[in-house]
Tab-separated table of C-alpha atoms in Angstrom:
chain	number	residue	atom	x	y	z
A	1	MET	CA	94.344	53.847	40.568
A	2	ASP	CA	94.526	50.292	41.760
A	3	ALA	CA	92.085	47.572	41.048
A	4	THR	CA	90.186	47.916	44.363
A	5	SER	CA	89.804	51.572	43.877
A	6	ARG	CA	88.557	51.081	40.373
A	7	ARG	CA	86.130	48.422	41.538
A	8	ASN	CA	84.777	50.903	44.156
A	9	ARG	CA	84.223	53.568	41.696
A	10	GLN	CA	82.438	51.203	39.419
A	11	LEU	CA	80.225	50.268	42.246
A	12	GLU	CA	79.381	53.812	43.018
A	13	ALA	CA	78.828	54.604	39.360
A	14	VAL	CA	76.370	51.705	39.032
A	15	LEU	CA	74.487	52.286	42.402
A	16	GLY	CA	74.478	55.972	41.913
A	17	ALA	CA	72.173	55.589	38.924
A	18	PHE	CA	69.572	53.706	40.842
A	19	PRO	CA	66.468	55.397	42.323
A	20	ASP	CA	66.948	53.343	45.495
A	21	ILE	CA	69.460	54.314	48.029
A	22	SER	CA	72.519	52.247	49.236
A	23	PHE	CA	74.800	52.579	52.206
A	24	VAL	CA	78.292	51.109	53.018
A	25	ILE	CA	78.378	50.428	56.652
A	26	ASP	CA	81.360	49.064	58.604
A	27	ARG	CA	81.286	46.407	61.251
A	28	ARG	CA	81.175	49.212	64.009
A	29	GLY	CA	78.080	50.790	62.442
A	30	HIS	CA	79.795	53.767	60.754
A	31	TYR	CA	78.218	55.081	57.390
A	32	LEU	CA	81.138	55.249	55.128
A	33	GLU	CA	79.205	56.010	51.967
A	34	VAL	CA	75.697	56.794	50.876
A	35	ILE	CA	74.987	56.165	47.140
A	36	GLY	CA	72.041	56.776	45.005
A	37	GLY	CA	68.589	57.604	46.117
A	38	VAL	CA	67.975	59.934	43.203
A	39	ASP	CA	64.236	59.485	43.383
A	40	GLU	CA	63.212	62.516	45.735
A	41	ARG	CA	59.689	61.190	46.070
A	42	LEU	CA	60.944	58.202	47.737
A	43	TYR	CA	64.192	59.415	49.672
A	44	GLU	CA	65.511	62.371	51.532
A	45	ASP	CA	69.047	63.274	50.732
A	46	GLY	CA	71.070	60.788	52.891
A	47	ARG	CA	74.521	62.222	52.279
A	48	GLY	CA	74.674	63.775	55.633
A	49	LEU	CA	74.878	60.247	57.193
A	50	THR	CA	78.353	59.825	55.881
A	51	GLY	CA	80.789	59.872	58.856
A	52	HIS	CA	78.208	59.154	61.573
A	53	THR	CA	77.328	56.046	63.158
A	54	LEU	CA	73.790	54.117	63.250
A	55	HIS	CA	73.468	55.123	66.924
A	56	GLU	CA	74.050	58.745	66.275
A	57	VAL	CA	71.454	59.183	63.640
A	58	LEU	CA	68.752	56.637	64.521
A	59	PRO	CA	66.594	55.519	67.547
A	60	ALA	CA	68.612	53.288	69.850
A	61	GLU	CA	66.318	50.222	69.290
A	62	THR	CA	66.510	50.743	65.383
A	63	ALA	CA	70.257	51.140	65.527
A	64	ASP	CA	70.768	47.913	67.607
A	65	HIS	CA	68.642	45.922	65.154
A	66	PHE	CA	70.413	47.404	62.163
A	67	LEU	CA	73.960	46.575	63.717
A	68	ASP	CA	72.778	43.185	64.477
A	69	VAL	CA	71.886	42.569	60.663
A	70	VAL	CA	75.126	43.945	59.764
A	71	HIS	CA	77.181	41.606	62.064
A	72	ARG	CA	74.865	38.621	60.880
A	73	ALA	CA	75.663	39.394	57.150
A	74	LEU	CA	79.446	39.770	57.988
A	75	GLY	CA	79.453	36.516	60.176
A	76	SER	CA	77.465	34.293	57.745
A	77	GLY	CA	79.105	35.869	54.450
A	78	GLU	CA	75.594	35.675	53.159
A	79	LEU	CA	72.817	38.005	51.952
A	80	GLN	CA	70.455	39.183	55.032
A	81	ARG	CA	66.977	40.700	54.167
A	82	VAL	CA	65.153	42.913	56.465
A	83	GLU	CA	61.884	44.782	56.320
A	84	TYR	CA	61.498	47.936	58.531
A	85	THR	CA	59.855	51.267	58.765
A	86	LEU	CA	61.500	54.581	59.252
A	87	SER	CA	60.499	58.160	58.871
A	88	ALA	CA	62.644	61.123	57.995
A	89	ARG	CA	61.781	62.558	61.354
A	90	GLN	CA	63.636	59.839	63.089
A	91	VAL	CA	66.932	60.336	61.233
A	92	ARG	CA	68.749	62.950	63.422
A	93	SER	CA	71.469	63.759	60.696
A	94	LEU	CA	68.757	65.507	58.417
A	95	ASP	CA	68.481	69.145	58.666
A	96	ASN	CA	65.650	70.682	60.747
A	97	GLU	CA	63.763	71.825	57.669
A	98	ARG	CA	63.547	68.384	56.265
A	99	ARG	CA	62.485	66.898	59.612
A	100	ARG	CA	59.746	69.360	60.100
A	101	SER	CA	58.268	68.893	56.481
A	102	PRO	CA	54.736	67.435	56.620
A	103	ARG	CA	55.869	64.212	54.969
A	104	ALA	CA	58.710	63.765	57.296
A	105	GLY	CA	56.725	62.188	60.105
A	106	THR	CA	55.080	59.529	57.712
A	107	PRO	CA	56.727	56.270	58.142
A	108	GLN	CA	58.031	54.711	55.093
A	109	TRP	CA	58.444	50.802	54.565
A	110	PHE	CA	61.874	49.576	53.224
A	111	ASP	CA	63.009	46.318	52.076
A	112	GLY	CA	66.654	46.077	53.088
A	113	ARG	CA	69.205	43.814	51.314
A	114	VAL	CA	72.496	43.562	53.213
A	115	LEU	CA	75.542	41.553	52.076
A	116	PRO	CA	79.220	41.705	52.821
A	117	LEU	CA	81.406	43.782	50.486
A	118	PRO	CA	84.704	42.404	50.450
A	119	GLY	CA	87.765	44.299	48.874
A	120	TYR	CA	86.458	47.475	49.839
A	121	GLU	CA	89.031	49.928	51.181
A	122	ALA	CA	88.261	50.269	54.930
A	123	ASP	CA	89.689	49.780	58.321
A	124	GLU	CA	86.858	47.505	59.096
A	125	PRO	CA	84.925	44.780	57.151
A	126	VAL	CA	81.934	46.398	55.556
A	127	VAL	CA	78.474	45.564	54.132
A	128	LEU	CA	76.460	47.095	51.280
A	129	TRP	CA	73.010	47.984	52.498
A	130	VAL	CA	70.496	48.535	49.748
A	131	ALA	CA	67.143	50.063	50.786
A	132	PHE	CA	64.155	49.467	48.538
A	133	ASN	CA	61.237	51.783	49.281
A	134	VAL	CA	58.212	49.514	49.154
A	135	THR	CA	55.760	51.819	50.729
A	136	GLU	CA	53.366	51.805	47.740
A	137	ARG	CA	53.568	48.089	47.566
A	138	LYS	CA	52.740	47.550	51.360
A	139	ALA	CA	49.867	50.138	51.017
A	140	LEU	CA	48.421	48.040	48.079
A	141	GLU	CA	48.762	44.877	50.077
A	142	GLU	CA	46.929	46.419	53.017
A	143	GLU	CA	44.126	47.589	50.808
A	144	LEU	CA	43.813	44.117	49.346
A	145	ARG	CA	43.747	42.529	52.788
A	146	ARG	CA	41.150	45.056	53.883
A	147	LEU	CA	38.990	44.261	50.717
A	148	ALA	CA	39.307	40.565	51.349
A	149	THR	CA	38.323	40.861	55.072
A	150	THR	CA	36.043	43.855	55.324
A	151	ASP	CA	32.542	44.769	54.339
A	152	ASP	CA	32.792	47.677	52.182
A	153	LEU	CA	29.672	49.474	53.058
A	154	THR	CA	29.894	49.175	56.951
A	155	GLY	CA	33.549	48.740	57.349
A	156	LEU	CA	32.978	45.782	59.656
A	157	CYS	CA	34.303	42.275	59.202
A	158	ASN	CA	32.727	40.335	56.329
A	159	ARG	CA	31.195	36.894	56.636
A	160	ARG	CA	34.240	34.857	55.876
A	161	THR	CA	36.594	36.649	58.314
A	162	ALA	CA	33.970	36.642	61.049
A	163	LEU	CA	33.400	32.805	60.863
A	164	LEU	CA	37.373	32.311	60.988
A	165	GLN	CA	37.570	34.480	64.072
A	166	LEU	CA	34.400	32.942	65.574
A	167	GLY	CA	35.787	29.523	64.947
A	168	ARG	CA	38.804	30.374	67.117
A	169	LEU	CA	36.693	31.774	69.894
A	170	HIS	CA	34.628	28.547	69.831
A	171	GLN	CA	37.679	26.558	70.004
A	172	ARG	CA	38.885	28.334	73.037
A	173	ALA	CA	35.428	27.751	74.672
A	174	ARG	CA	35.451	24.152	73.808
A	175	GLN	CA	38.851	23.763	75.520
A	176	GLY	CA	37.186	25.292	78.732
A	177	HIS	CA	39.170	28.460	78.816
A	178	SER	CA	36.223	30.609	78.198
A	179	ARG	CA	32.548	31.015	77.285
A	180	LEU	CA	31.047	32.034	74.056
A	181	SER	CA	27.702	33.556	72.889
A	182	VAL	CA	26.493	34.483	69.499
A	183	LEU	CA	23.852	36.873	68.437
A	184	LEU	CA	22.289	36.976	65.039
A	185	LEU	CA	20.246	40.217	64.257
A	186	ASP	CA	18.795	41.784	61.196
A	187	VAL	CA	16.947	44.933	60.428
A	188	ASP	CA	13.103	44.470	60.484
A	189	GLN	CA	11.078	45.098	57.239
A	190	PHE	CA	14.282	46.071	55.572
A	191	LYS	CA	12.770	45.440	52.144
A	192	GLN	CA	10.153	48.069	52.902
A	193	ILE	CA	12.702	50.464	53.800
A	194	ASN	CA	14.442	50.033	50.537
A	195	ASP	CA	11.171	50.145	48.571
A	196	GLY	CA	9.873	53.288	50.592
A	197	PHE	CA	12.954	55.255	50.898
A	198	GLY	CA	15.348	53.999	48.252
A	199	HIS	CA	18.418	51.764	48.224
A	200	THR	CA	20.612	54.735	49.413
A	201	ALA	CA	18.490	54.996	52.349
A	202	GLY	CA	18.766	51.261	52.775
A	203	ASP	CA	22.546	51.587	52.815
A	204	ARG	CA	22.299	54.391	55.158
A	205	VAL	CA	20.385	52.340	57.687
A	206	LEU	CA	22.886	49.416	57.631
A	207	SER	CA	25.837	51.681	58.341
A	208	TRP	CA	23.925	53.434	61.083
A	209	VAL	CA	22.952	50.028	62.626
A	210	ALA	CA	26.722	49.105	62.448
A	211	ARG	CA	27.469	52.068	64.461
A	212	GLN	CA	24.739	51.675	67.075
A	213	ILE	CA	26.007	48.007	67.533
A	214	GLU	CA	29.581	49.268	68.167
A	215	GLY	CA	28.334	51.600	70.792
A	216	VAL	CA	26.918	48.625	72.888
A	217	ILE	CA	29.283	45.859	72.566
A	218	ARG	CA	32.437	45.535	74.592
A	219	PRO	CA	35.962	46.118	73.458
A	220	GLY	CA	37.051	42.902	72.086
A	221	ASP	CA	33.802	41.604	70.930
A	222	LEU	CA	33.266	40.466	67.316
A	223	ILE	CA	30.984	42.251	65.061
A	224	ALA	CA	30.352	41.493	61.354
A	225	ARG	CA	27.902	41.989	58.596
A	226	VAL	CA	27.193	38.573	57.270
A	227	GLY	CA	24.408	38.965	54.771
A	228	GLY	CA	22.310	41.845	53.220
A	229	ASP	CA	20.634	43.218	56.480
A	230	GLU	CA	22.073	40.495	58.983
A	231	PHE	CA	24.650	41.114	61.401
A	232	LEU	CA	26.645	38.540	63.725
A	233	ILE	CA	28.141	39.455	67.028
A	234	GLY	CA	30.400	37.042	68.909
A	235	LEU	CA	30.875	37.629	72.673
A	236	PRO	CA	33.651	35.814	74.321
A	237	ASP	CA	33.465	35.282	78.028
A	238	ALA	CA	29.841	35.917	78.118
A	239	GLY	CA	27.206	33.607	79.198
A	240	SER	CA	23.458	33.546	78.235
A	241	GLY	CA	22.422	36.077	80.800
A	242	ALA	CA	25.126	38.657	79.720
A	243	ALA	CA	24.500	38.082	75.901
A	244	GLU	CA	20.579	38.602	76.290
A	245	GLU	CA	21.130	41.849	78.349
A	246	ILE	CA	23.400	43.178	75.363
A	247	ALA	CA	20.616	42.081	72.918
A	248	ALA	CA	17.996	43.966	74.995
A	249	ARG	CA	20.198	47.048	74.998
A	250	LEU	CA	20.740	46.901	71.190
A	251	THR	CA	16.873	46.467	70.450
A	252	GLN	CA	16.181	49.481	72.955
A	253	ARG	CA	18.898	51.691	71.595
A	254	ILE	CA	17.899	51.305	67.905
A	255	ARG	CA	14.172	51.541	68.728
A	256	GLY	CA	14.829	54.663	70.608
A	257	GLU	CA	16.073	56.619	67.647
A	258	ALA	CA	14.850	57.383	64.048
A	259	LEU	CA	17.396	57.831	61.321
A	260	PRO	CA	17.312	61.334	59.776
A	261	PHE	CA	17.487	60.952	55.929
A	262	GLU	CA	16.906	63.811	53.447
A	263	GLY	CA	14.402	65.525	55.666
A	264	MET	CA	12.689	62.392	56.622
A	265	ASP	CA	12.939	60.106	59.871
A	266	ILE	CA	13.216	56.534	59.000
A	267	PRO	CA	12.069	54.272	61.992
A	268	VAL	CA	14.278	51.416	62.461
A	269	THR	CA	13.905	48.217	64.678
A	270	ILE	CA	15.898	45.017	64.961
A	271	SER	CA	15.182	41.434	65.885
A	272	VAL	CA	17.922	39.524	67.661
A	273	GLY	CA	18.430	35.745	68.313
A	274	VAL	CA	20.920	34.733	71.140
A	275	ALA	CA	22.798	31.470	71.607
A	276	THR	CA	25.348	30.437	74.160
A	277	ALA	CA	27.710	27.586	73.172
A	278	GLY	CA	27.395	24.571	75.370
A	279	VAL	CA	29.127	21.325	75.665
A	280	GLU	CA	26.927	19.606	73.008
A	281	ASP	CA	27.846	22.351	70.486
A	282	VAL	CA	30.753	20.484	69.069
A	283	GLU	CA	30.657	22.340	65.839
A	284	LEU	CA	30.403	25.894	65.575
A	285	GLU	CA	27.505	25.735	63.012
A	286	SER	CA	25.270	24.320	65.677
A	287	VAL	CA	25.677	27.542	67.740
A	288	ILE	CA	25.012	29.612	64.637
A	289	MET	CA	21.976	27.543	63.750
A	290	ARG	CA	20.496	27.968	67.262
A	291	ALA	CA	20.944	31.601	67.172
A	292	ASP	CA	19.489	31.835	63.733
A	293	SER	CA	16.420	29.577	65.046
A	294	ALA	CA	16.140	32.163	67.991
A	295	LEU	CA	16.064	35.073	65.559
A	296	TYR	CA	13.127	33.502	63.644
A	297	GLN	CA	11.414	33.219	67.141
A	298	ALA	CA	12.000	36.845	67.571
A	299	LYS	CA	10.399	37.696	63.998
A	300	ALA	CA	7.596	35.385	64.892
A	301	ALA	CA	6.975	37.194	68.178
A	302	GLY	CA	6.267	40.424	66.437
A	303	ARG	CA	9.874	41.722	65.752
A	304	ASP	CA	11.629	44.467	67.715
A	305	CYS	CA	12.809	42.084	70.397
A	306	HIS	CA	15.116	39.340	71.123
A	307	ARG	CA	14.853	35.500	71.899
A	308	GLY	CA	17.238	33.094	73.436
A	309	ALA	CA	17.935	29.956	71.625
A	310	ALA	CA	16.260	26.544	72.158
A	311	PRO	CA	18.233	23.837	73.772
A	312	PRO	CA	20.766	22.007	71.507
A	313	GLY	CA	18.811	19.417	69.332
A	314	ASP	CA	15.541	21.397	69.400
A	315	ILE	CA	16.309	23.705	66.360
A	316	ARG	CA	13.273	24.712	64.348
A	317	PRO	CA	14.116	25.744	60.677
A	318	ARG	CA	13.691	29.389	59.748
A	319	PRO	CA	11.486	30.108	56.896
A	320	ALA	CA	12.799	32.028	53.906
A	321	SER	CA	10.000	34.586	54.457
A	322	ALA	CA	11.016	35.628	57.982
A	323	GLY	CA	12.065	39.199	56.940
């Protein structure tokens, strides 16, 4: 056995012990070897790929992308890194039983490391493609992202995320490309609901109100829970008339139904303040303050209603006891 053959066998021995799967692929996209992938929780048996080409076993778009990565690695002589998703059902060389299994349709995330493999005995230049299954890491990243941006109780955006998104909408409105209205609403006498029915009922009310709002607003509108019982709605491309119509529909919808809870009916109403960004509203904060002032006016008017904002510069502070 010559030095090249010994080196290839050593490579196979080392990679074969890895839980992750590796492929030797030539410049034309042929799978010359499949090595490793011994962790059956992460990988299907890929030995059936050997002798096939990328385009024979993978969707055409995926195969084109992979072959481009192979060519970049061979052309540059440098390591290439590529993240991608792939499910067993997409791999045509697997037997039908594996492709029909329940987990076969679940996309898996892979972190591919692709580098030239000089000295390998083959008719064409080849690369070594090591595929690390990073599905669990991606799921954890997604969960951390969700926790950082989402209100756990209602599933809506949290305050921080809402203000970032609303800031972008306000910037567009300031540039003259669209209009923007902001609604602030809260649940009337929410403390009395908590005191009279319990905090579990209070949580149920907040989730229910969130669902009612989703049933009224338009696709693409922004909705967030920004405080204990306070919600924010951003309405891009909506002037004051359209915004107040949505506010009226919200109050009517929620007033018209009582929330069933443990054999009781909890009556729920909301108050809403509406503000539409004007040329004077250089800062987003001024729009939010005017909506908040309008919400106080709705509370002062007896609750279960909506009010439009005062003109810019005529903002009345909202007392802490507005409730």
